[in-house]
Coordinates of C-alpha atoms in Angstrom, one line a residue:
M1 CA 22.4 10.5 53.4
H2 CA 20.6 7.5 51.9
G3 CA 22.5 5.2 54.2
A4 CA 21.3 7.1 57.2
F5 CA 17.7 6.9 56.1
H6 CA 18.1 3.2 55.4
G7 CA 19.3 2.7 58.9
E8 CA 16.4 4.6 60.3
L9 CA 14.0 2.6 58.2
I10 CA 15.4 -0.7 59.5
V11 CA 15.2 0.4 63.1
V12 CA 11.6 1.5 62.7
L13 CA 10.5 -1.7 61.0
A14 CA 12.4 -3.8 63.5
L15 CA 10.7 -1.9 66.3
A16 CA 7.3 -2.4 64.6
I17 CA 8.0 -6.2 64.3
G18 CA 8.7 -6.5 68.0
I19 CA 5.6 -4.5 69.0
I20 CA 3.3 -6.4 66.6
L21 CA 4.6 -9.8 67.9
L22 CA 3.6 -8.5 71.4
F23 CA 0.3 -7.3 70.2
R24 CA -0.5 -10.6 68.5
R25 CA -0.2 -12.3 71.9
L26 CA -2.5 -9.6 73.3
K27 CA -4.9 -10.0 70.3
L28 CA -4.6 -6.3 69.4
P29 CA -4.7 -5.0 65.8
N30 CA -1.4 -4.7 63.8
V31 CA -2.4 -1.1 62.9
L32 CA -2.0 0.0 66.5
G33 CA 1.5 -1.6 66.6
F34 CA 2.7 0.4 63.6
I35 CA 1.3 3.6 65.1
I36 CA 3.0 3.1 68.4
A37 CA 6.3 2.2 66.6
G38 CA 6.1 5.5 64.7
M39 CA 5.3 7.4 67.9
L40 CA 8.3 6.0 69.7
A41 CA 10.7 6.4 66.8
G42 CA 9.4 9.8 65.7
P43 CA 10.8 13.3 66.4
H44 CA 8.5 13.9 69.5
A45 CA 9.8 10.8 71.4
L46 CA 13.1 8.9 70.8
G47 CA 13.9 10.9 67.6
W48 CA 15.3 7.9 65.7
V49 CA 13.8 9.2 62.5
E50 CA 14.6 12.7 61.3
K51 CA 13.5 12.5 57.6
V52 CA 9.8 12.2 58.4
E53 CA 9.0 13.6 54.9
T54 CA 10.5 10.6 53.2
V55 CA 8.4 8.2 55.3
E56 CA 5.3 10.3 54.5
T57 CA 6.1 9.9 50.8
L58 CA 6.2 6.1 51.2
A59 CA 3.0 6.4 53.3
E60 CA 1.2 8.2 50.4
L61 CA 2.1 5.2 48.2
G62 CA 0.4 3.0 50.8
V63 CA -2.8 5.0 50.7
I64 CA -2.8 4.8 46.9
F65 CA -2.4 1.0 46.9
L66 CA -5.0 0.6 49.6
L67 CA -7.7 2.5 47.6
F68 CA -6.6 0.6 44.5
V69 CA -7.1 -2.8 46.2
I70 CA -10.5 -1.6 47.7
G71 CA -11.6 -0.5 44.2
M72 CA -10.8 -4.0 42.8
E73 CA -12.8 -5.6 45.6
F74 CA -15.8 -3.4 44.7
S75 CA -17.6 -3.7 41.4
L76 CA -19.5 -1.0 39.4
K77 CA -22.7 -3.0 40.1
K78 CA -22.0 -3.0 43.8
L79 CA -21.2 0.7 43.8
A80 CA -24.4 1.4 42.0
S81 CA -26.4 -0.6 44.5
I82 CA -25.1 1.6 47.4
G83 CA -25.2 4.9 45.4
A84 CA -27.9 6.3 47.8
T85 CA -25.7 5.4 50.7
V86 CA -22.7 7.2 49.2
F87 CA -24.4 10.4 48.5
I88 CA -27.4 10.6 50.9
G89 CA -25.7 8.8 53.9
G90 CA -22.4 10.6 53.2
S91 CA -24.0 14.0 53.0
L92 CA -26.1 13.5 56.2
Q93 CA -23.0 12.3 58.1
A94 CA -21.0 15.3 56.9
L95 CA -23.7 17.9 57.6
L96 CA -24.6 16.5 61.0
T97 CA -21.0 16.2 62.2
T98 CA -20.0 19.7 60.9
A99 CA -23.1 21.3 62.5
L100 CA -22.7 19.6 65.9
V101 CA -18.9 20.4 66.0
A102 CA -19.5 24.0 64.9
G103 CA -22.2 24.4 67.6
I104 CA -19.9 23.0 70.3
G105 CA -17.0 25.2 69.0
R106 CA -19.2 28.3 69.3
L107 CA -20.1 27.4 72.9
L108 CA -16.3 27.1 73.6
G109 CA -15.8 30.6 72.2
L110 CA -14.5 29.9 68.7
P111 CA -15.5 32.4 65.9
M112 CA -18.0 31.0 63.5
P113 CA -15.5 30.5 60.6
A114 CA -13.1 28.6 62.8
A115 CA -15.9 26.6 64.3
V116 CA -17.2 25.5 60.9
F117 CA -13.7 24.7 59.7
T118 CA -13.1 22.6 62.8
G119 CA -16.3 20.8 61.9
F120 CA -14.8 20.0 58.5
L121 CA -11.7 18.5 60.1
V122 CA -13.7 16.3 62.5
T123 CA -16.1 15.1 59.8
L124 CA -13.3 13.3 57.9
S125 CA -12.7 9.7 59.1
S126 CA -9.6 7.6 58.3
T127 CA -10.2 5.7 55.1
A128 CA -6.9 3.9 55.4
I129 CA -7.3 2.7 59.0
V130 CA -11.0 1.7 58.8
L131 CA -10.7 -0.2 55.5
R132 CA -7.5 -1.9 56.7
I133 CA -9.3 -3.1 59.9
L134 CA -12.3 -4.2 57.9
Q135 CA -10.0 -6.2 55.6
E136 CA -8.2 -7.8 58.5
Q137 CA -11.5 -8.9 60.1
G138 CA -12.9 -10.1 56.7
R139 CA -15.9 -7.7 57.0
T140 CA -15.4 -5.6 53.9
D141 CA -18.3 -7.3 52.1
T142 CA -20.8 -7.3 55.1
P143 CA -23.7 -4.8 55.0
Y144 CA -22.0 -2.5 57.6
G145 CA -18.7 -2.9 55.8
R146 CA -20.1 -1.7 52.5
I147 CA -22.0 1.2 54.0
T148 CA -18.9 2.3 56.0
A149 CA -16.8 2.1 52.8
A150 CA -19.4 4.1 50.9
I151 CA -19.4 6.9 53.5
L152 CA -15.6 6.9 53.5
I153 CA -15.6 7.3 49.7
F154 CA -17.9 10.3 50.0
Q155 CA -15.7 11.8 52.6
D156 CA -12.6 11.5 50.3
I157 CA -14.6 13.2 47.6
I158 CA -15.9 16.0 49.8
V159 CA -12.4 17.1 50.9
V160 CA -12.1 19.0 47.6
P161 CA -15.2 21.3 48.1
M162 CA -14.1 21.8 51.7
M163 CA -10.7 23.0 50.4
L164 CA -12.6 25.4 48.0
V165 CA -14.8 26.7 50.8
T166 CA -11.9 27.3 53.3
P167 CA -10.6 30.5 51.7
M168 CA -14.2 31.9 51.8
L169 CA -14.4 31.0 55.5
A170 CA -11.1 32.9 56.0
G171 CA -12.6 36.0 54.4
Q172 CA -10.6 35.8 51.2
S173 CA -12.5 36.8 48.0
S174 CA -12.8 34.0 45.5
D175 CA -15.4 32.9 42.9
I176 CA -16.6 29.9 44.8
G177 CA -19.5 29.3 42.5
H178 CA -17.2 29.0 39.5
D179 CA -14.9 26.6 41.5
L180 CA -17.8 24.4 42.5
L181 CA -19.0 24.3 38.9
M182 CA -15.6 23.3 37.7
L183 CA -15.5 20.5 40.4
L184 CA -18.8 19.2 39.1
V185 CA -17.5 19.2 35.5
K186 CA -14.4 17.3 36.7
M187 CA -16.4 14.7 38.5
V188 CA -18.7 14.1 35.5
L189 CA -15.6 13.7 33.2
L190 CA -14.1 11.3 35.7
I191 CA -17.2 9.2 35.8
V192 CA -17.4 9.1 32.0
A193 CA -13.7 8.1 31.9
V194 CA -14.3 5.3 34.4
Y195 CA -17.3 4.0 32.4
L196 CA -15.5 4.1 29.0
G197 CA -12.3 2.6 30.5
G198 CA -14.1 -0.2 32.3
R199 CA -16.3 -1.0 29.3
F200 CA -13.8 -0.8 26.4
G201 CA -10.2 0.2 27.0
V202 CA -8.8 -1.6 30.1
P203 CA -10.4 -5.1 29.6
R204 CA -8.9 -5.3 26.0
L205 CA -5.5 -4.1 27.2
L206 CA -5.4 -6.7 30.0
R207 CA -6.5 -9.5 27.7
V208 CA -3.7 -8.7 25.3
V209 CA -1.1 -8.5 28.1
S210 CA -2.4 -11.7 29.7
K211 CA -2.1 -13.7 26.4
G212 CA 1.7 -13.3 26.5
R213 CA 1.9 -15.0 30.0
N214 CA 4.6 -12.5 30.9
K215 CA 4.3 -11.9 34.6
E216 CA 6.6 -8.9 34.6
L217 CA 4.6 -7.2 31.8
F218 CA 1.4 -7.8 33.7
I219 CA 2.8 -6.3 36.9
I220 CA 4.1 -3.2 35.1
T221 CA 0.7 -2.7 33.3
I222 CA -1.3 -2.9 36.6
V223 CA 1.0 -0.5 38.4
V224 CA 1.0 1.9 35.5
L225 CA -2.8 1.9 35.4
C226 CA -3.0 2.6 39.1
F227 CA -0.5 5.5 39.2
S228 CA -1.8 6.9 35.9
A229 CA -5.3 7.2 37.3
A230 CA -3.9 8.7 40.5
W231 CA -1.8 11.2 38.6
A232 CA -4.8 12.1 36.4
T233 CA -7.1 12.9 39.3
S234 CA -4.3 14.8 41.1
A235 CA -3.9 16.9 37.9
M236 CA -7.6 17.6 38.0
G237 CA -7.3 18.9 41.6
L238 CA -8.8 15.8 43.1
S239 CA -7.0 13.3 45.5
L240 CA -4.5 10.8 44.3
A241 CA -6.3 8.1 46.3
L242 CA -9.6 8.8 44.5
G243 CA -7.9 8.1 41.1
A244 CA -6.4 4.9 42.5
F245 CA -9.9 3.8 43.7
F246 CA -11.4 4.4 40.3
A247 CA -8.6 2.5 38.6
G248 CA -9.3 -0.5 40.8
L249 CA -13.0 -0.2 40.1
I250 CA -12.3 -0.4 36.4
I251 CA -10.1 -3.5 36.8
S252 CA -12.7 -5.1 39.0
E253 CA -14.9 -5.6 35.9
T254 CA -12.2 -7.5 34.0
D255 CA -11.5 -11.2 34.0
Q256 CA -8.0 -10.5 35.4
A257 CA -9.2 -8.8 38.6
Y258 CA -8.3 -11.7 40.9
H259 CA -4.8 -12.0 39.4
A260 CA -4.3 -8.2 39.7
T261 CA -5.3 -8.2 43.3
G262 CA -2.8 -10.9 44.1
I263 CA 0.0 -8.9 42.5
V264 CA -0.8 -5.6 44.2
Q265 CA -1.5 -7.0 47.7
P266 CA 2.2 -7.3 48.8
F267 CA 3.0 -3.7 47.7
H268 CA -0.1 -2.5 49.5
E269 CA 0.8 -4.3 52.7
L270 CA 4.4 -3.0 52.7
F271 CA 3.6 0.7 52.0
M272 CA 0.6 0.7 54.3
S273 CA 2.9 -0.1 57.2
F274 CA 4.8 3.2 56.4
F275 CA 1.5 5.1 56.4
F276 CA 0.6 3.9 59.9
V277 CA 4.2 4.6 61.1
S278 CA 4.0 8.1 59.7
I279 CA 0.7 8.7 61.5
G280 CA 2.4 7.6 64.8
M281 CA 5.2 10.1 64.1
L282 CA 2.7 13.0 64.3
V283 CA 1.8 12.1 67.9
D284 CA 3.4 14.3 70.5
P285 CA 3.4 12.5 73.9
G286 CA 4.3 15.7 75.6
L287 CA 0.9 17.1 74.8
F288 CA -0.8 14.2 76.7
A289 CA 1.5 15.0 79.7
S290 CA 0.8 18.7 79.7
K291 CA -2.9 18.7 79.1
P292 CA -4.3 15.2 79.7
F293 CA -7.8 16.2 80.6
T294 CA -8.2 18.5 77.6
V295 CA -6.9 15.8 75.2
F296 CA -9.1 13.0 76.6
G297 CA -12.1 15.3 77.0
L298 CA -11.9 16.4 73.4
A299 CA -11.2 12.9 72.2
L300 CA -14.3 11.5 74.0
L301 CA -16.4 14.4 72.6
V302 CA -15.2 13.6 69.0
V303 CA -16.1 9.9 69.5
L304 CA -19.6 10.8 70.8
V305 CA -20.4 13.4 68.2
K306 CA -19.2 11.3 65.2
T307 CA -20.8 8.1 66.4
V308 CA -24.2 9.8 66.9
A309 CA -24.0 11.6 63.5
A310 CA -23.0 8.5 61.5
F311 CA -25.5 6.3 63.4
F312 CA -28.3 8.7 62.5
A313 CA -27.2 9.1 58.8
V314 CA -27.3 5.3 58.3
W315 CA -30.5 4.7 60.4
V316 CA -32.4 7.3 58.4
L317 CA -31.7 5.2 55.3
R318 CA -33.8 2.4 57.0
H319 CA -30.9 0.1 57.9
P320 CA -31.1 -2.0 61.1
V321 CA -30.1 -0.3 64.3
A322 CA -27.3 -2.8 64.8
T323 CA -25.8 -2.0 61.4
A324 CA -26.2 1.8 62.0
L325 CA -24.4 1.5 65.4
R326 CA -21.6 -0.5 63.9
C327 CA -21.1 2.1 61.2
G328 CA -21.1 4.9 63.8
I329 CA -18.4 3.1 65.8
A330 CA -16.3 2.4 62.7
L331 CA -16.4 6.1 61.7
F332 CA -15.8 7.8 65.0
Q333 CA -12.1 8.8 64.5
V334 CA -10.6 11.7 62.7
G335 CA -8.7 10.7 59.5
E336 CA -5.5 11.4 57.5
F337 CA -7.2 13.8 55.1
A338 CA -8.0 16.1 58.0
F339 CA -4.2 16.8 58.1
V340 CA -4.3 17.7 54.4
L341 CA -7.2 20.0 54.9
A342 CA -5.7 21.5 58.1
I343 CA -2.6 22.7 56.0
T344 CA -5.0 24.6 53.7
G345 CA -6.7 26.2 56.8
L346 CA -3.4 27.2 58.3
S347 CA -2.2 28.7 55.0
T348 CA -5.4 30.9 54.8
G349 CA -5.2 32.0 58.4

């Protein structure tokens, strides 16, 4: 069984290498090469990979490492300086996108609950893909890169209340007020933990570990910190990736941040390739063939709605028009967390 999976893995990665070498000549991003490799090797095309779940598990590790690295590239001071963008800009983007999509859904004949839920799905952009492209282009620290990252962080946070609201949209009775209050308490506890960890615990731990000049011990410590934080937020009902981001944020305030980034980067690069391959495996080429105009029409509509909503959310915060437009273009796609939320929607009818 394991041998068969290893063979599938080798075939997919070999296919990805060939496509990426071609894309490099065409000056296209590596991300697209991995997605196409997954699409070709997945169950809807050539069917070379049957155990999609295992690839998705590896992909989840990639998202955790990605948010961990992004957290280490941020600092608490930087995050505080864009706090208004995180909450005001993120809220505006989410509200505008949900409202516009829900309105269009009603015009297309969807019931109001389904229309609002579809708005939730479209609101969420791909943190993994956007941040990866910003990293490849060296634009993570530009004004539009920081604003885009801030809105993406807000979207990752808002997935949880969306999940809590979904049963109510489906007509299921639940104490949503209590659930939202508990979410607020969890977020406050998380912020306090980040502050205390970044101020006292983690810097001392890393100083002690670094004194021994034991590379293996330092690697294990960094990885344990990353996955412990991810597990803690998951246990609180929040996303794994959010915990990894906060762990990276804590380490960014230490003297060992640069060293830690260098250690995690290879893991991050490897597992992120599995993430993009797994996204490609979700694509069904048959759908394009059977309903091409519907697919492209809806895709263009999503691009237009999300670009306008994100542009307006950033422009209202008095950023330059060029910066707001770049943010709108960066956020126009639907992200991986939409699939997570969609599972909740399907389970509640």
